[in-house]
Amino acid sequence: MEEELKKLIVSLNEELKTCQKEADILNVKSKYVGKKSRIMEILSGLKDMSTDDKKKYGSLINNTKKEMEQIITTSIEELANKSNILFDDTVEYDIENGSLHPVTIVAKEVTDILKRMGFTVVMGPEMESEYYNFEGLNIPKDHPARDMQDTYYLDNGQLLRTHTSPMEIRSMENYGAPLRIAAPGRTFRNEDLDANHENTFFQIEGMVIDKDVTIGNLIYVVQNVLREIFKRDVKIRLRPGFFPFTEPSYEVDMNCLICGGKGCPTCKNSGWIELIGCGMTHPMVYKYGGVDHEVYNGFAFGLGLTRLAMMKYKINDIRVLNSGDLRSLEKFDIH
Ligand code: DAH
């Protein structure tokens, strides 16, 4: 028995080494720990063993299964980190002549803060299906909420994702509950351009699923992230909002740091900048993601990284960030 369990782990490790993409790992996962796997067969055989054998092998078998699951999770995370080109620390750049892009810097800062709070960083595709971008988030075909997120529909039936929220469903499918993920990335909308709107921008999604999660937990996470980014307490306000994938839903605004709250074109003279959409995840979303809402609940948020970079570096026009004009980026003196 011991020998067989050891062999299972060795061959699992060997098969994982050959995996190039997440789908390959998920196939290996179902082969090794899925319903029809050898370890499940051994586990279900436990009940027919003598009391002595049960004592002898019970925890060994269970621990082996846990170890295999852990190995698989680690290999998924390693793969995600490998494809995490946004933050490729190994690329060398000339300090004298270049700098990281402001959005890259805040993206890295926010993910580092969330990682310290126990979140796993995951990356998803920019070309998405309607299902993950809308339906799975409780936004059916003719729902008016689609109007607010018009996007570019591609000839192949896919679309450019309008937010990072599809990663909520993808992560629930991949990892189940409990869950704590952060998903940064590029997002797109068919927008009229102005100082505050671009058709290409960056967001980071956060999602927590656990037992007895409250709105208090959500506010703490949001406040903590902003405090660490700006290295001081930042004035925020929570307004009721509407998102079909959360109930209740909120918008978090922060005091405009360009004008100090007095009113300017960047904040449309309101003194506030809308930074985060969030709320307690809607039961339908758990249903689509395959999570048992009788047992688990939680929150999710989408933070605008582009706007955050504008606030942090006091950039008053969003178009500067995508312009590729190095002179305007150099002005911010970021290294
Ligand atoms: N995806 C929304 C947007 O881009 C923001 C958002 C709202 C994200 C609520 C969430 C959420 O995770 O729970 O407008």
Tab-separated table of C-alpha atoms and ligand atoms in Angstrom:
chain	number	residue	atom	x	y	z
A	1	MET	CA	0.000	0.000	0.000
A	2	GLU	CA	2.683	2.525	1.065
A	3	GLU	CA	4.587	1.684	-2.068
A	4	GLU	CA	1.596	2.243	-4.326
A	5	LEU	CA	0.774	5.608	-2.699
A	6	LYS	CA	4.381	6.757	-3.116
A	7	LYS	CA	4.310	5.721	-6.771
A	8	LEU	CA	1.134	7.712	-7.332
A	9	ILE	CA	2.881	10.884	-6.175
A	10	VAL	CA	5.952	10.200	-8.288
A	11	SER	CA	3.957	9.641	-11.439
A	12	LEU	CA	1.728	12.666	-10.714
A	13	ASN	CA	4.847	14.853	-10.505
A	14	GLU	CA	6.153	13.372	-13.728
A	15	GLU	CA	2.939	14.024	-15.653
A	16	LEU	CA	2.726	17.582	-14.327
A	17	LYS	CA	6.213	18.296	-15.687
A	18	THR	CA	4.925	17.734	-19.219
A	19	CYS	CA	1.962	20.139	-18.841
A	20	GLN	CA	2.187	23.295	-20.943
A	21	LYS	CA	-1.146	24.937	-20.126
A	22	GLU	CA	-3.758	25.006	-17.391
A	23	ALA	CA	-6.123	22.695	-19.306
A	24	ASP	CA	-3.374	20.005	-19.316
A	25	ILE	CA	-3.017	20.310	-15.548
A	26	LEU	CA	-6.783	20.063	-15.065
A	27	ASN	CA	-6.791	16.828	-17.099
A	28	VAL	CA	-4.048	15.427	-14.892
A	29	LYS	CA	-6.049	16.611	-11.875
A	30	SER	CA	-9.130	14.650	-12.867
A	31	LYS	CA	-6.978	11.587	-13.658
A	32	TYR	CA	-5.245	11.640	-10.264
A	33	VAL	CA	-7.794	13.010	-7.785
A	34	GLY	CA	-11.047	12.990	-9.780
A	35	LYS	CA	-14.037	10.748	-9.019
A	36	LYS	CA	-12.665	7.814	-11.042
A	37	SER	CA	-9.053	8.133	-9.920
A	38	ARG	CA	-7.044	5.368	-8.261
A	39	ILE	CA	-6.772	7.306	-4.976
A	40	MET	CA	-10.582	7.639	-4.788
A	41	GLU	CA	-10.870	3.915	-5.455
A	42	ILE	CA	-8.423	3.194	-2.618
A	43	LEU	CA	-10.302	5.621	-0.350
A	44	SER	CA	-13.646	3.997	-0.973
A	45	GLY	CA	-12.039	0.593	-0.293
A	46	LEU	CA	-11.183	1.814	3.238
A	47	LYS	CA	-14.624	0.947	4.561
A	48	ASP	CA	-14.113	-2.738	3.748
A	49	MET	CA	-10.779	-2.964	5.584
A	50	SER	CA	-10.332	-4.457	9.036
A	51	THR	CA	-10.279	-2.023	11.964
A	52	ASP	CA	-6.515	-2.506	12.270
A	53	ASP	CA	-5.901	-1.720	8.611
A	54	LYS	CA	-8.218	1.270	8.760
A	55	LYS	CA	-6.115	2.679	11.607
A	56	LYS	CA	-2.910	1.859	9.813
A	57	TYR	CA	-3.794	3.237	6.384
A	58	GLY	CA	-6.645	5.730	6.917
A	59	SER	CA	-4.631	8.863	7.539
A	60	LEU	CA	-1.870	7.783	5.142
A	61	ILE	CA	-4.360	7.524	2.285
A	62	ASN	CA	-6.059	10.797	3.182
A	63	ASN	CA	-2.748	12.618	3.512
A	64	THR	CA	-1.603	11.296	0.158
A	65	LYS	CA	-4.761	12.648	-1.451
A	66	LYS	CA	-4.240	16.032	0.224
A	67	GLU	CA	-0.596	16.078	-0.862
A	68	MET	CA	-1.583	15.339	-4.463
A	69	GLU	CA	-4.158	18.151	-4.414
A	70	GLN	CA	-1.576	20.544	-3.012
A	71	ILE	CA	0.963	19.574	-5.690
A	72	ILE	CA	-1.648	20.264	-8.376
A	73	THR	CA	-2.650	23.643	-6.900
A	74	THR	CA	1.000	24.676	-6.673
A	75	SER	CA	1.626	23.721	-10.257
A	76	ILE	CA	-1.397	25.784	-11.426
A	77	GLU	CA	-0.069	28.776	-9.474
A	78	GLU	CA	3.427	28.330	-10.891
A	79	LEU	CA	2.041	28.246	-14.394
A	80	ALA	CA	-0.019	31.423	-13.748
A	81	ASN	CA	3.076	33.181	-12.417
A	82	LYS	CA	5.100	32.086	-15.434
A	83	SER	CA	2.572	33.611	-17.833
A	84	ASN	CA	2.308	36.694	-15.657
A	85	ILE	CA	4.159	38.871	-18.151
A	86	LEU	CA	2.819	42.081	-16.605
A	87	PHE	CA	5.260	41.633	-13.769
A	88	ASP	CA	8.233	39.974	-15.367
A	89	ASP	CA	10.880	41.053	-12.876
A	90	THR	CA	13.599	39.364	-14.901
A	91	VAL	CA	13.447	41.899	-17.723
A	92	GLU	CA	16.293	44.319	-17.275
A	93	TYR	CA	15.781	47.936	-18.152
A	94	ASP	CA	18.079	50.899	-18.242
A	95	ILE	CA	17.385	53.051	-15.198
A	96	GLU	CA	18.811	56.109	-16.963
A	97	ASN	CA	16.656	55.854	-20.050
A	98	GLY	CA	13.492	54.093	-19.097
A	99	SER	CA	11.024	53.317	-16.367
A	100	LEU	CA	8.152	50.980	-15.715
A	101	HIS	CA	4.767	52.237	-16.831
A	102	PRO	CA	2.749	53.875	-13.997
A	103	VAL	CA	-0.033	51.295	-14.376
A	104	THR	CA	2.490	48.437	-14.180
A	105	ILE	CA	3.839	49.914	-10.958
A	106	VAL	CA	0.471	50.260	-9.209
A	107	ALA	CA	-0.631	46.838	-10.496
A	108	LYS	CA	2.424	45.297	-8.876
A	109	GLU	CA	1.892	47.275	-5.666
A	110	VAL	CA	-1.758	46.256	-5.339
A	111	THR	CA	-1.047	42.586	-6.065
A	112	ASP	CA	1.796	42.595	-3.538
A	113	ILE	CA	-0.522	44.045	-0.867
A	114	LEU	CA	-3.262	41.534	-1.665
A	115	LYS	CA	-0.760	38.669	-1.714
A	116	ARG	CA	0.264	39.629	1.824
A	117	MET	CA	-3.426	39.422	2.759
A	118	GLY	CA	-3.579	35.830	1.513
A	119	PHE	CA	-4.863	36.373	-2.036
A	120	THR	CA	-3.585	34.222	-4.920
A	121	VAL	CA	-2.829	36.114	-8.131
A	122	VAL	CA	-4.489	34.661	-11.233
A	123	MET	CA	-4.509	35.836	-14.855
A	124	GLY	CA	-7.228	35.387	-17.451
A	125	PRO	CA	-7.745	35.914	-21.187
A	126	GLU	CA	-8.424	39.368	-22.681
A	127	MET	CA	-10.482	37.720	-25.434
A	128	GLU	CA	-13.453	36.292	-23.550
A	129	SER	CA	-16.673	34.425	-24.229
A	130	GLU	CA	-20.041	36.116	-23.705
A	131	TYR	CA	-20.706	33.478	-21.081
A	132	TYR	CA	-17.854	34.444	-18.764
A	133	ASN	CA	-18.097	38.184	-19.412
A	134	PHE	CA	-21.883	38.446	-19.020
A	135	GLU	CA	-24.137	35.384	-18.571
A	136	GLY	CA	-22.112	33.753	-15.794
A	137	LEU	CA	-22.238	37.090	-13.959
A	138	ASN	CA	-26.022	37.131	-14.036
A	139	ILE	CA	-26.203	39.540	-17.008
A	140	PRO	CA	-28.420	37.706	-19.516
A	141	LYS	CA	-28.656	38.612	-23.206
A	142	ASP	CA	-31.115	41.488	-23.206
A	143	HIS	CA	-30.252	42.870	-19.770
A	144	PRO	CA	-29.869	46.697	-19.750
A	145	ALA	CA	-26.635	46.327	-17.753
A	146	ARG	CA	-24.969	45.270	-21.030
A	147	ASP	CA	-25.466	48.803	-22.379
A	148	MET	CA	-23.117	50.205	-19.766
A	149	GLN	CA	-20.406	47.829	-20.919
A	150	ASP	CA	-20.507	47.971	-24.700
A	151	THR	CA	-17.445	46.314	-26.174
A	152	TYR	CA	-15.771	45.001	-29.308
A	153	TYR	CA	-17.407	41.828	-30.611
A	154	LEU	CA	-15.018	39.700	-32.662
A	155	ASP	CA	-15.717	37.683	-35.809
A	156	ASN	CA	-15.021	34.440	-33.964
A	157	GLY	CA	-17.985	35.006	-31.630
A	158	GLN	CA	-15.784	36.074	-28.731
A	159	LEU	CA	-15.462	39.606	-27.326
A	160	LEU	CA	-12.865	41.791	-25.632
A	161	ARG	CA	-13.592	41.535	-21.915
A	162	THR	CA	-15.171	44.641	-20.406
A	163	HIS	CA	-13.959	43.898	-16.884
A	164	THR	CA	-11.851	41.443	-14.918
A	165	SER	CA	-14.994	39.959	-13.316
A	166	PRO	CA	-15.025	36.879	-15.655
A	167	MET	CA	-12.150	35.667	-13.481
A	168	GLU	CA	-14.658	35.246	-10.631
A	169	ILE	CA	-16.436	32.433	-12.502
A	170	ARG	CA	-13.245	30.972	-13.959
A	171	SER	CA	-11.629	30.834	-10.502
A	172	MET	CA	-14.669	29.277	-8.842
A	173	GLU	CA	-14.669	26.608	-11.562
A	174	ASN	CA	-10.938	25.985	-11.211
A	175	TYR	CA	-10.450	26.136	-7.454
A	176	GLY	CA	-13.883	25.884	-5.750
A	177	ALA	CA	-14.500	27.318	-2.279
A	178	PRO	CA	-13.047	28.690	-0.016
A	179	LEU	CA	-11.245	31.094	-2.306
A	180	ARG	CA	-9.237	34.309	-2.237
A	181	ILE	CA	-8.076	35.538	-5.631
A	182	ALA	CA	-6.753	38.738	-7.193
A	183	ALA	CA	-6.933	39.018	-10.987
A	184	PRO	CA	-5.209	42.010	-12.602
A	185	GLY	CA	-5.383	42.691	-16.320
A	186	ARG	CA	-6.313	44.732	-19.354
A	187	THR	CA	-9.972	45.465	-20.092
A	188	PHE	CA	-11.803	47.152	-22.975
A	189	ARG	CA	-14.952	49.173	-23.615
A	190	ASN	CA	-16.448	50.964	-26.552
A	191	GLU	CA	-16.239	54.404	-24.925
A	192	ASP	CA	-16.159	57.990	-26.080
A	193	LEU	CA	-12.729	59.184	-25.037
A	194	ASP	CA	-12.242	62.040	-22.576
A	195	ALA	CA	-9.902	62.933	-19.711
A	196	ASN	CA	-11.375	60.122	-17.654
A	197	HIS	CA	-12.416	57.455	-20.202
A	198	GLU	CA	-10.328	55.243	-22.472
A	199	ASN	CA	-11.308	52.232	-24.564
A	200	THR	CA	-8.409	50.270	-23.068
A	201	PHE	CA	-7.710	50.332	-19.356
A	202	PHE	CA	-6.633	48.127	-16.475
A	203	GLN	CA	-8.512	46.690	-13.525
A	204	ILE	CA	-7.874	44.259	-10.727
A	205	GLU	CA	-10.569	41.918	-9.504
A	206	GLY	CA	-10.632	40.635	-5.940
A	207	MET	CA	-12.851	37.841	-4.707
A	208	VAL	CA	-13.208	36.228	-1.302
A	209	ILE	CA	-15.406	33.198	-0.655
A	210	ASP	CA	-15.497	31.737	2.822
A	211	LYS	CA	-17.878	31.176	5.716
A	212	ASP	CA	-19.613	34.152	7.411
A	213	VAL	CA	-17.918	36.874	5.345
A	214	THR	CA	-19.346	40.384	5.915
A	215	ILE	CA	-19.384	43.801	4.269
A	216	GLY	CA	-17.072	44.875	7.108
A	217	ASN	CA	-14.427	42.507	5.702
A	218	LEU	CA	-14.873	44.066	2.258
A	219	ILE	CA	-14.451	47.627	3.548
A	220	TYR	CA	-11.371	46.611	5.529
A	221	VAL	CA	-9.670	45.103	2.477
A	222	VAL	CA	-10.446	48.131	0.282
A	223	GLN	CA	-9.310	50.641	2.891
A	224	ASN	CA	-6.167	48.714	3.644
A	225	VAL	CA	-5.183	48.540	-0.034
A	226	LEU	CA	-5.683	52.300	-0.512
A	227	ARG	CA	-3.889	53.162	2.733
A	228	GLU	CA	-0.846	51.139	1.700
A	229	ILE	CA	-0.795	52.526	-1.829
A	230	PHE	CA	-1.001	56.166	-0.740
A	231	LYS	CA	0.945	55.621	2.522
A	232	ARG	CA	-1.735	57.472	4.501
A	233	ASP	CA	-5.450	57.308	5.238
A	234	VAL	CA	-7.397	58.232	2.129
A	235	LYS	CA	-10.884	59.687	2.377
A	236	ILE	CA	-13.344	57.306	0.750
A	237	ARG	CA	-17.114	57.138	0.517
A	238	LEU	CA	-19.365	54.167	-0.093
A	239	ARG	CA	-22.448	54.689	-2.272
A	240	PRO	CA	-25.157	52.208	-3.099
A	241	GLY	CA	-24.583	50.905	-6.639
A	242	PHE	CA	-26.005	48.336	-8.975
A	243	PHE	CA	-24.243	45.320	-10.425
A	244	PRO	CA	-26.221	42.222	-11.396
A	245	PHE	CA	-23.481	40.030	-9.890
A	246	THR	CA	-23.587	41.471	-6.370
A	247	GLU	CA	-26.341	42.105	-3.853
A	248	PRO	CA	-26.032	44.531	-2.153
A	249	SER	CA	-23.710	46.482	-4.485
A	250	TYR	CA	-21.593	49.554	-3.783
A	251	GLU	CA	-19.387	52.070	-5.517
A	252	VAL	CA	-16.359	53.282	-3.622
A	253	ASP	CA	-15.193	56.803	-4.457
A	254	MET	CA	-12.009	58.405	-3.256
A	255	ASN	CA	-11.344	62.077	-2.695
A	256	CYS	CA	-9.849	63.486	-5.924
A	257	LEU	CA	-6.158	64.001	-5.252
A	258	ILE	CA	-5.659	66.080	-8.405
A	259	CYS	CA	-7.697	69.005	-7.001
A	260	GLY	CA	-7.844	67.954	-3.354
A	261	GLY	CA	-11.623	67.564	-3.593
A	262	LYS	CA	-12.335	71.093	-4.831
A	263	GLY	CA	-13.518	69.958	-8.272
A	264	CYS	CA	-11.630	69.688	-11.596
A	265	PRO	CA	-12.145	68.161	-15.080
A	266	THR	CA	-10.666	64.826	-13.925
A	267	CYS	CA	-13.354	64.384	-11.262
A	268	LYS	CA	-16.024	66.108	-13.349
A	269	ASN	CA	-16.096	68.883	-10.730
A	270	SER	CA	-17.482	66.545	-8.086
A	271	GLY	CA	-14.360	66.284	-5.935
A	272	TRP	CA	-14.662	62.472	-5.996
A	273	ILE	CA	-13.253	59.780	-8.267
A	274	GLU	CA	-15.078	56.503	-8.742
A	275	LEU	CA	-12.491	53.827	-8.125
A	276	ILE	CA	-14.106	50.559	-7.130
A	277	GLY	CA	-17.291	48.600	-7.834
A	278	CYS	CA	-18.030	45.968	-5.240
A	279	GLY	CA	-20.551	44.060	-3.205
A	280	MET	CA	-21.582	40.748	-1.712
A	281	THR	CA	-21.579	38.114	-4.456
A	282	HIS	CA	-25.046	37.294	-5.829
A	283	PRO	CA	-26.430	33.756	-5.264
A	284	MET	CA	-26.812	33.258	-9.053
A	285	VAL	CA	-23.076	33.807	-9.517
A	286	TYR	CA	-22.319	31.070	-6.994
A	287	LYS	CA	-24.726	28.840	-8.895
A	288	TYR	CA	-22.913	29.463	-12.193
A	289	GLY	CA	-19.526	28.973	-10.501
A	290	GLY	CA	-20.605	25.740	-8.782
A	291	VAL	CA	-20.207	27.017	-5.202
A	292	ASP	CA	-22.668	25.980	-2.490
A	293	HIS	CA	-24.189	29.226	-1.226
A	294	GLU	CA	-25.837	27.395	1.681
A	295	VAL	CA	-22.350	26.947	3.113
A	296	TYR	CA	-20.298	29.804	1.641
A	297	ASN	CA	-20.688	33.518	1.008
A	298	GLY	CA	-18.327	36.387	0.252
A	299	PHE	CA	-17.555	39.574	-1.584
A	300	ALA	CA	-15.915	40.765	-4.773
A	301	PHE	CA	-14.546	44.033	-6.023
A	302	GLY	CA	-13.188	45.543	-9.227
A	303	LEU	CA	-10.593	48.252	-8.744
A	304	GLY	CA	-9.661	50.591	-11.592
A	305	LEU	CA	-5.871	50.378	-11.797
A	306	THR	CA	-5.632	53.049	-14.481
A	307	ARG	CA	-7.527	55.533	-12.339
A	308	LEU	CA	-5.492	54.550	-9.319
A	309	ALA	CA	-2.281	55.284	-11.252
A	310	MET	CA	-3.724	58.666	-12.244
A	311	MET	CA	-4.435	59.518	-8.622
A	312	LYS	CA	-1.121	58.253	-7.335
A	313	TYR	CA	0.985	60.088	-9.917
A	314	LYS	CA	-1.394	63.036	-10.320
A	315	ILE	CA	-1.924	62.421	-14.040
A	316	ASN	CA	-4.885	64.550	-15.071
A	317	ASP	CA	-5.652	62.969	-18.438
A	318	ILE	CA	-6.099	59.213	-18.908
A	319	ARG	CA	-5.054	59.422	-22.583
A	320	VAL	CA	-1.464	60.182	-21.581
A	321	LEU	CA	-1.136	56.649	-20.251
A	322	ASN	CA	-1.811	54.946	-23.577
A	323	SER	CA	-0.113	57.522	-25.769
A	324	GLY	CA	3.325	55.926	-25.815
A	325	ASP	CA	4.824	59.398	-25.599
A	326	LEU	CA	7.852	58.869	-23.420
A	327	ARG	CA	8.203	62.579	-22.677
A	328	SER	CA	4.893	62.651	-20.845
A	329	LEU	CA	5.759	59.511	-18.889
A	330	GLU	CA	9.194	60.863	-17.997
A	331	LYS	CA	7.516	63.914	-16.499
A	332	PHE	CA	6.207	61.769	-13.683
A	333	ASP	CA	9.730	60.805	-12.704
A	334	ILE	CA	8.867	57.218	-11.852
A	335	HIS	CA	11.571	54.591	-11.470
B	1	DAH	N1	-16.910	44.690	-12.955
B	1	DAH	C1	-17.481	45.938	-12.497
B	1	DAH	C2	-17.128	47.051	-13.496
B	1	DAH	O1	-16.139	46.957	-14.152
B	1	DAH	C3	-16.955	46.300	-11.141
B	1	DAH	C4	-17.341	45.341	-10.079
B	1	DAH	C5	-18.499	45.514	-9.391
B	1	DAH	C6	-16.578	44.245	-9.773
B	1	DAH	C7	-18.908	44.654	-8.398
B	1	DAH	C8	-16.984	43.357	-8.782
B	1	DAH	C9	-18.139	43.588	-8.104
B	1	DAH	O2	-16.290	42.286	-8.444
B	1	DAH	O3	-18.476	42.722	-7.135
B	1	DAH	O4	-17.854	47.997	-13.574
